[in-house]
């Protein structure tokens, strides 16, 4: 048992070290800034070591009643405090700059990697957890590293210097000052695993709360309409109670050690005062040296305390690094993979060749075959949940077939570059999504070169121009978050218009008329008939009109795609 336990502990420490080493790569561009921060910390360290000497001389000069000496010492102390204040100011400014830049760069990097994950990764991970990792974990790591860990390395040197100075003043008092530290370290080291577990519980509870809030905000209309406010409030209260317990238990755990350290520190200080006073009375130690020693011993205790609490901070960092590492570990297996082949515009033919795909343990497709020909409208029908939207996601390369191949112009989709795939394929999703910017900018995002006249013409095709012109700012109207200032039907027509603005040869539509009235649906049907003259069109729909307008119809049944 001990053998395996020791091996596991060694492996855990090795993994922690590897995590920290990999994380240090983010500091590489800021070597000069980190060096500057260390230099400032050293300067402030020097000030803290000089201060006790001046204080001791000032207090002893009271007995000699030397006015000139007192004046000179006070001037020196004033200059020292001024220099120390400036040093602390510049240290704080540099720390704040490093914090902001590091958080910014790491979040950019992690978010960029996140955007390149395939959809399956998002299907398997809670939104609240991902948000918490990117926002909170990164901030906590950087705050602790720049505010606690870097100064801690300097504190180690400070402890050594203080120990040497104290030993020079009096050996016995020094032994009393340091004897409590090993006791604290032994107790603390035995509780490191418990500390990490409790920190992990706090982070997971926080993830749950963020997930609940995110879900409630996204679905607020349904929550209100279905009368679920009490239910949601109960769910939130229960999650918040779990978070409260986890946070309180963690804080009490830390408080217990801090109290223990404080008690041991008080015992040490009282012992120093008692023994030191005795040595002064016995003329073994001068008053000036005794005053210096008490000041140095207080600094020694403070540094020791900060190093002990570093153990807690270290485990917070490791917990957060492990959580971020879960994203980085999935990059190799969940990262979207593309090739270098460029997909040309014009005639585009899409095929499913014995494609199998599923969500464990339920299969969606098994050896499915289908052809989407250019200049034709191909429709896919089937029951809800049969895999119609999955077929579009496979064509887009958002999912990867477990076996078989998705072919575009005879080549496997994996061979094409991501850029060319995105350029040549437009998609209208089942749940329309518009960016939180103006109507015009939504079109410019898709096609930066599109002219205003073209935007208006396309919007007229999609029967949305008249609605836009009724808005206060017309095409300069900002689409609110989640498109709340538009109806679902308007969002759907805008989404179709935006897809057409891309001018790509392939158009994929997932239930494009589900929220449209009969007249608007008929207009979309006529539009698709015109567009098929120069596009490859695949449409998923339950609309009879769209199905009747299709040249080919496939139905998904029993995990197969069958030509109707």
XYZ file of C-alpha atoms in Angstrom:
564
model
C 0.000 0.000 0.000
C 2.771 2.442 0.946
C 4.707 1.544 -2.199
C 1.771 2.296 -4.494
C 0.833 5.363 -2.448
C 4.381 6.743 -2.730
C 4.469 6.049 -6.475
C 1.153 7.814 -6.982
C 2.372 10.800 -4.946
C 5.586 10.997 -6.981
C 3.641 10.789 -10.246
C 1.235 13.477 -9.029
C 4.131 15.816 -8.173
C 5.714 15.112 -11.556
C 2.448 15.936 -13.336
C 2.121 19.149 -11.315
C 5.662 20.166 -12.277
C 4.952 19.492 -15.967
C 1.797 21.594 -15.774
C 3.728 24.524 -14.285
C 6.528 24.246 -16.853
C 4.023 24.246 -19.736
C 2.239 27.224 -18.206
C 5.477 29.254 -17.981
C 5.544 29.508 -21.801
C 2.978 32.300 -21.493
C 5.495 34.365 -19.488
C 8.163 34.097 -22.198
C 7.222 37.338 -24.038
C 7.382 39.231 -20.722
C 10.823 38.226 -19.457
C 11.952 41.857 -19.144
C 8.809 42.815 -17.219
C 9.224 39.846 -14.863
C 12.877 40.772 -14.326
C 11.840 44.357 -13.569
C 9.273 43.106 -11.068
C 11.889 40.956 -9.319
C 14.334 43.905 -9.170
C 11.671 46.133 -7.593
C 10.864 43.405 -5.065
C 14.573 43.177 -4.203
C 14.789 46.961 -3.757
C 11.822 46.888 -1.391
C 13.470 43.948 0.381
C 16.596 46.062 0.960
C 14.464 48.885 2.401
C 12.767 46.470 4.823
C 16.161 45.240 6.073
C 17.527 48.750 6.643
C 14.456 50.040 8.478
C 14.952 48.113 11.800
C 18.508 49.444 12.114
C 17.318 53.055 11.807
C 14.401 52.485 14.203
C 16.693 50.960 16.806
C 19.143 53.864 16.511
C 16.283 56.377 16.763
C 14.896 54.808 19.932
C 18.309 54.489 21.586
C 19.147 58.097 20.657
C 16.268 59.117 22.944
C 18.309 57.932 25.898
C 21.442 59.812 24.785
C 19.312 62.924 24.072
C 21.317 63.672 20.932
C 19.147 66.098 18.931
C 21.422 66.129 15.893
C 21.552 62.320 15.758
C 17.760 62.107 16.094
C 17.300 64.694 13.310
C 19.624 62.820 10.954
C 17.930 59.488 11.650
C 14.463 60.988 11.114
C 15.596 62.456 7.778
C 17.008 59.060 6.756
C 13.741 57.352 7.792
C 11.711 59.902 5.798
C 13.833 59.315 2.693
C 13.625 55.577 3.229
C 9.810 55.647 3.510
C 9.570 57.871 0.414
C 11.779 55.517 -1.594
C 9.869 52.491 -0.257
C 6.536 54.088 -1.220
C 7.765 54.804 -4.749
C 9.160 51.274 -5.019
C 5.850 49.765 -3.918
C 3.976 52.005 -6.358
C 6.054 50.943 -9.358
C 5.878 47.318 -8.227
C 2.062 47.539 -8.099
C 1.899 49.214 -11.531
C 4.118 46.553 -13.103
C 2.176 43.755 -11.411
C -1.130 45.193 -12.664
C 0.285 45.482 -16.213
C 1.610 41.914 -16.176
C -1.692 40.628 -14.807
C -3.754 42.344 -17.495
C -1.451 41.339 -20.387
C -1.041 37.724 -19.295
C -4.764 37.235 -18.688
C -5.512 38.839 -22.059
C -3.018 36.666 -23.977
C -3.899 33.388 -22.265
C -7.625 33.956 -22.704
C -7.058 34.774 -26.376
C -5.066 31.562 -26.810
C -7.494 29.300 -24.941
C -10.547 30.886 -26.603
C -8.933 30.452 -30.030
C -8.348 26.770 -29.281
C -11.913 26.453 -28.020
C -13.335 27.832 -31.277
C -11.377 25.183 -33.176
C -12.847 22.279 -31.193
C -15.331 20.097 -33.029
C -18.984 20.273 -32.050
C -18.875 16.955 -30.222
C -16.604 18.541 -27.604
C -19.245 21.196 -26.887
C -21.972 18.551 -26.817
C -20.082 16.744 -24.049
C -19.102 19.773 -21.908
C -21.212 22.169 -19.870
C -21.181 25.803 -21.054
C -20.876 27.067 -17.485
C -17.734 25.002 -16.909
C -16.075 26.269 -20.100
C -16.908 29.896 -19.267
C -15.622 29.498 -15.708
C -12.336 27.972 -16.906
C -11.613 30.747 -19.394
C -12.714 33.660 -17.229
C -12.117 32.706 -13.588
C -9.397 30.050 -13.581
C -7.020 32.050 -15.774
C -7.520 35.207 -13.690
C -6.934 33.327 -10.443
C -3.736 31.692 -11.712
C -2.198 34.971 -12.917
C -3.228 36.902 -9.796
C -1.601 34.280 -7.585
C 1.559 33.915 -9.691
C 2.329 37.642 -10.003
C 0.970 38.673 -6.606
C 2.099 35.728 -4.455
C 4.402 33.195 -6.135
C 7.008 35.587 -7.605
C 7.307 37.564 -4.320
C 7.525 34.223 -2.498
C 10.800 33.363 -4.254
C 12.218 36.674 -3.037
C 10.848 35.949 0.442
C 12.927 32.769 0.518
C 16.048 34.890 0.043
C 14.731 37.385 2.594
C 14.268 34.579 5.114
C 17.863 33.472 4.603
C 19.148 37.040 5.055
C 16.972 37.604 8.109
C 18.141 34.308 9.583
C 21.797 35.317 9.074
C 21.235 38.783 10.620
C 19.308 37.329 13.582
C 21.984 34.694 14.172
C 24.590 37.425 14.232
C 22.599 39.379 16.826
C 21.853 36.387 19.109
C 21.855 32.639 18.446
C 19.448 31.644 21.247
C 16.801 34.176 20.302
C 17.075 33.017 16.675
C 16.465 29.387 17.688
C 13.328 30.477 19.550
C 12.143 32.482 16.503
C 12.501 29.608 14.013
C 11.562 26.591 16.126
C 7.810 26.939 15.449
C 8.119 26.898 11.643
C 8.928 23.149 11.175
C 5.863 22.271 13.280
C 3.587 24.324 11.007
C 5.132 22.928 7.825
C 4.722 19.313 8.979
C 1.046 19.840 9.860
C 0.378 21.712 6.618
C 2.108 19.138 4.403
C -0.060 16.351 5.798
C -3.218 18.172 4.673
C -2.219 19.123 1.104
C -4.435 16.485 -0.563
C -7.443 17.578 1.504
C -6.711 21.174 0.546
C -6.681 20.337 -3.164
C -9.899 18.303 -2.939
C -11.710 21.134 -1.168
C -10.447 23.692 -3.701
C -11.696 21.453 -6.510
C -15.125 21.227 -4.872
C -15.343 25.029 -4.747
C -14.461 25.361 -8.452
C -16.973 22.681 -9.546
C -19.731 24.254 -7.450
C -18.960 27.607 -9.075
C -19.128 25.994 -12.538
C -22.604 24.682 -11.715
C -23.835 28.131 -10.666
C -22.492 29.763 -13.854
C -24.172 27.025 -15.919
C -27.527 27.568 -14.172
C -27.337 31.350 -14.710
C -26.335 30.960 -18.360
C -29.190 28.529 -18.982
C -31.733 30.739 -17.207
C -30.719 33.876 -19.121
C -30.808 32.038 -22.476
C -34.191 30.499 -21.777
C -35.818 33.355 -19.822
C -38.811 33.600 -22.180
C -39.664 29.913 -21.828
C -39.096 30.042 -18.070
C -41.574 32.906 -17.740
C -44.074 31.514 -20.276
C -44.113 28.048 -18.695
C -44.338 29.418 -15.157
C -41.015 27.884 -14.123
C -39.598 30.769 -12.099
C -40.053 28.906 -8.797
C -38.506 25.757 -10.249
C -35.476 27.658 -11.593
C -35.112 29.566 -8.338
C -35.176 26.269 -6.427
C -32.524 24.770 -8.726
C -30.356 27.882 -8.299
C -30.820 27.945 -4.521
C -29.843 24.272 -4.260
C -26.729 24.845 -6.409
C -25.885 27.970 -4.447
C -26.239 26.064 -1.186
C -23.747 23.468 -2.436
C -21.400 26.306 -3.406
C -21.858 27.939 0.014
C -20.994 24.716 1.846
C -17.957 24.041 -0.353
C -16.688 27.620 -0.006
C -17.361 27.753 3.743
C -15.648 24.395 4.368
C -12.628 25.494 2.339
C -12.395 28.846 4.135
C -12.751 27.176 7.550
C -10.006 24.738 6.595
C -7.692 27.646 5.722
C -8.790 29.621 8.789
C -7.912 26.719 11.079
C -4.309 26.730 9.813
C -4.033 30.499 9.920
C -5.270 30.469 13.527
C -2.773 27.751 14.415
C 0.018 29.750 12.797
C -1.065 32.900 14.642
C -1.076 31.077 17.990
C 2.370 29.642 17.352
C 3.539 33.104 16.240
C 2.248 34.720 19.444
C 3.971 32.040 21.538
C 7.194 32.689 19.615
C 6.980 36.483 20.039
C 6.222 36.252 23.771
C 9.145 33.879 24.188
C 11.431 36.305 22.310
C 10.292 39.254 24.452
C 10.752 37.269 27.653
C 14.167 35.814 26.851
C 15.342 39.000 25.143
C 14.383 41.151 28.141
C 16.266 38.777 30.413
C 19.375 38.974 28.173
C 19.197 42.795 28.184
C 18.960 42.871 31.983
C 21.926 40.499 32.189
C 23.866 42.840 29.822
C 24.307 39.994 27.329
C 22.340 41.954 24.704
C 22.153 45.709 24.152
C 18.827 47.527 23.970
C 19.579 48.635 20.393
C 20.301 45.063 19.267
C 17.193 43.797 21.064
C 14.998 46.354 19.257
C 16.594 45.353 15.931
C 16.027 41.673 16.676
C 12.325 42.072 17.546
C 11.741 43.950 14.291
C 13.642 41.357 12.256
C 11.855 38.471 14.002
C 8.465 40.012 13.138
C 9.530 40.234 9.508
C 10.771 36.642 9.729
C 7.401 35.473 11.077
C 5.546 37.425 8.390
C 7.698 35.909 5.613
C 7.275 32.445 7.097
C 3.511 32.907 7.211
C 3.443 34.074 3.591
C 5.449 31.013 2.519
C 3.101 28.689 4.394
C 0.049 30.277 2.759
C 1.852 29.852 -0.569
C 1.139 26.131 -0.172
C -2.570 26.975 -0.289
C -2.052 29.280 -3.269
C 0.031 26.633 -5.018
C -2.799 24.107 -4.776
C -5.278 26.693 -6.065
C -2.996 27.168 -9.068
C -2.643 23.424 -9.647
C -6.428 22.899 -9.466
C -6.991 25.693 -12.002
C -4.149 24.460 -14.247
C -5.641 20.970 -14.258
C -8.987 22.410 -15.295
C -7.385 24.393 -18.141
C -5.332 21.341 -19.067
C -8.600 19.470 -19.702
C -9.154 21.860 -22.623
C -5.577 21.561 -23.904
C -5.626 17.749 -23.578
C -8.664 17.615 -25.834
C -7.050 19.775 -28.518
C -5.316 16.814 -30.173
C -8.380 14.556 -30.234
C -11.204 17.130 -30.409
C -9.513 19.797 -32.526
C -10.973 20.193 -36.002
C -8.636 18.757 -38.626
C -8.461 20.060 -42.182
C -6.189 19.611 -45.160
C -4.582 21.924 -47.727
C -6.743 21.185 -50.770
C -8.649 24.223 -52.049
C -12.332 23.736 -52.865
C -13.102 25.541 -56.110
C -16.403 27.328 -56.646
C -18.884 26.530 -59.383
C -20.239 22.995 -59.664
C -20.056 21.228 -56.278
C -21.161 17.621 -55.777
C -21.583 16.165 -52.256
C -21.721 12.460 -51.422
C -22.136 10.276 -48.347
C -20.279 7.007 -48.913
C -21.124 4.366 -46.292
C -21.096 7.006 -43.542
C -21.558 5.886 -39.937
C -21.884 8.278 -37.022
C -23.529 8.270 -33.621
C -23.748 9.639 -30.104
C -22.581 6.876 -27.754
C -24.293 4.446 -27.385
C -26.992 5.424 -29.924
C -26.073 5.307 -33.655
C -27.424 8.001 -35.979
C -26.176 6.704 -39.325
C -24.968 3.244 -40.270
C -23.446 2.889 -43.733
C -25.525 5.804 -45.025
C -25.312 6.810 -48.700
C -26.590 9.989 -50.353
C -25.768 12.279 -53.261
C -26.441 16.033 -53.369
C -26.078 17.093 -56.986
C -25.216 20.586 -58.237
C -27.970 22.761 -59.716
C -30.604 20.666 -57.951
C -32.618 20.993 -54.749
C -32.152 17.955 -52.523
C -34.411 17.525 -49.507
C -33.901 15.403 -46.393
C -36.978 14.420 -44.396
C -37.444 12.283 -41.314
C -38.726 12.255 -37.784
C -37.384 14.704 -35.208
C -34.085 13.444 -33.811
C -33.484 11.083 -36.728
C -30.222 12.834 -37.695
C -31.147 15.417 -40.346
C -29.160 18.256 -38.738
C -26.286 15.839 -38.071
C -26.065 15.257 -41.836
C -25.513 19.014 -42.367
C -22.909 19.121 -39.578
C -21.016 16.278 -41.274
C -21.037 18.154 -44.599
C -19.702 21.249 -42.832
C -16.948 19.198 -41.190
C -18.251 20.096 -37.723
C -18.582 16.367 -36.991
C -16.283 13.659 -38.287
C -17.683 10.405 -39.616
C -16.707 7.396 -37.516
C -16.433 5.302 -40.692
C -17.068 5.882 -44.370
C -16.481 9.192 -46.099
C -18.128 12.523 -46.818
C -16.957 13.418 -50.326
C -17.000 16.820 -52.014
C -16.249 16.684 -55.728
C -14.883 13.177 -55.174
C -12.393 14.139 -52.443
C -12.713 13.416 -48.726
C -13.830 16.482 -46.812
C -10.793 16.186 -44.502
C -8.503 17.031 -47.438
C -9.959 20.498 -47.953
C -8.742 23.576 -46.110
C -11.074 25.060 -43.525
C -10.963 28.448 -45.264
C -12.120 27.110 -48.646
C -14.870 24.979 -47.086
C -16.264 27.958 -45.204
C -16.012 30.154 -48.312
C -17.871 27.749 -50.584
C -20.633 26.628 -48.205
C -23.388 28.784 -46.696
C -25.707 27.487 -44.017
C -28.988 28.584 -42.466
C -29.336 26.853 -39.104
C -32.533 25.728 -37.424
C -32.063 28.308 -34.649
C -31.160 31.598 -36.394
C -28.149 33.375 -34.911
C -27.284 36.996 -35.641
C -24.366 38.968 -34.237
C -24.900 41.724 -31.680
C -24.211 44.549 -34.160
C -26.136 46.447 -36.856
C -28.139 44.669 -39.552
C -25.700 46.006 -42.161
C -22.658 44.780 -40.188
C -24.180 41.292 -39.986
C -23.994 41.158 -43.797
C -20.514 42.720 -43.858
C -19.226 40.028 -41.478
C -20.219 37.386 -44.020
C -19.085 39.320 -47.089
C -16.882 42.397 -46.375
C -17.060 43.491 -50.042
C -20.828 43.448 -50.405
C -22.419 46.764 -51.363
C -25.432 48.324 -49.659
C -27.465 48.004 -52.866
C -26.799 44.260 -52.936
C -27.826 43.896 -49.269
C -31.114 45.670 -49.984
C -31.772 43.542 -53.073
C -31.140 40.282 -51.206
C -33.366 41.414 -48.324
C -36.129 42.140 -50.830
C -35.760 38.613 -52.218
C -36.193 37.248 -48.692
C -39.208 39.483 -47.924
C -37.450 41.244 -45.008
C -36.558 44.643 -46.512
C -39.930 46.232 -45.660
C -39.614 45.130 -42.003
C -36.090 46.570 -41.776
C -37.190 49.904 -43.208
C -39.801 50.231 -40.435
C -37.065 50.080 -37.770
C -35.895 53.400 -36.204
C -32.363 53.097 -37.632
C -33.322 50.831 -40.552
C -30.184 48.936 -41.682
C -28.176 50.626 -38.912
C -30.418 49.105 -36.242
C -28.399 47.045 -33.764
C -29.517 43.441 -33.416
C -29.782 42.904 -29.661
C -28.249 39.916 -27.917
C -30.116 36.753 -28.994
C -31.999 38.913 -31.547
C -34.633 39.900 -29.008
C -35.703 42.994 -30.984
C -36.785 40.843 -33.946
C -39.472 38.190 -34.240
C -38.425 34.586 -34.888
C -39.762 34.849 -38.437
C -37.808 38.042 -39.089
C -34.634 36.434 -37.716
C -35.158 33.456 -39.988
C -35.566 35.639 -43.087
C -32.522 37.731 -42.079
C -30.527 34.535 -41.595
C -31.473 33.324 -45.094
C -30.610 36.724 -46.599
C -27.240 36.774 -44.833
C -26.424 33.275 -46.133
C -27.208 34.422 -49.688
C -24.947 37.446 -49.238
C -22.027 35.065 -48.938
C -22.501 34.112 -52.624
C -21.195 30.589 -52.110
C -22.025 27.742 -54.549
C -23.402 25.453 -51.796
C -26.435 26.370 -49.691
C -27.519 24.242 -46.724
C -30.845 25.083 -45.091
C -32.109 23.505 -41.856
C -35.880 24.110 -41.479
C -35.621 27.541 -43.181
C -39.385 28.217 -43.190
C -40.417 26.749 -39.820
C -41.239 30.197 -38.382
C -42.592 31.802 -41.592
C -46.155 32.416 -42.652
C -47.558 30.823 -45.793
C -46.814 33.857 -47.981
C -43.184 34.189 -46.856
C -42.626 30.416 -47.171
C -43.947 30.559 -50.756
C -41.523 33.400 -51.515
C -38.586 31.339 -50.185
C -39.736 28.401 -52.323
C -39.700 30.519 -55.476
C -36.347 31.990 -54.506
C -34.778 28.537 -54.108
C -36.067 27.530 -57.522
C -34.217 30.518 -59.009
C -31.063 29.897 -56.974
C -30.692 26.238 -57.966
C -29.628 27.345 -61.462
C -26.176 28.117 -60.042
C -26.057 26.462 -56.608
C -26.004 23.082 -54.903
C -28.927 23.212 -52.468
C -29.669 20.846 -49.586
C -32.750 21.574 -47.515
C -34.111 19.961 -44.360
C -37.786 20.677 -43.990
C -41.195 19.466 -42.947
C -42.766 22.044 -45.268
C -44.761 20.373 -48.041
C -44.087 23.298 -50.382
C -40.323 23.035 -50.039
C -40.400 19.264 -50.385
C -42.519 19.535 -53.542
C -39.999 22.021 -54.968
C -37.153 19.527 -54.456
C -35.641 17.516 -57.293
C -34.566 14.667 -54.996
C -35.879 13.584 -51.609
C -34.086 11.431 -49.060
C -35.643 10.076 -45.882
C -33.760 9.010 -42.765
C -35.206 5.795 -41.375
C -33.641 3.050 -39.232
C -30.212 4.788 -39.322
C -30.195 4.699 -43.130
C -30.623 7.477 -45.699
C -33.119 6.213 -48.275
C -33.943 7.818 -51.636
C -37.712 8.414 -51.854
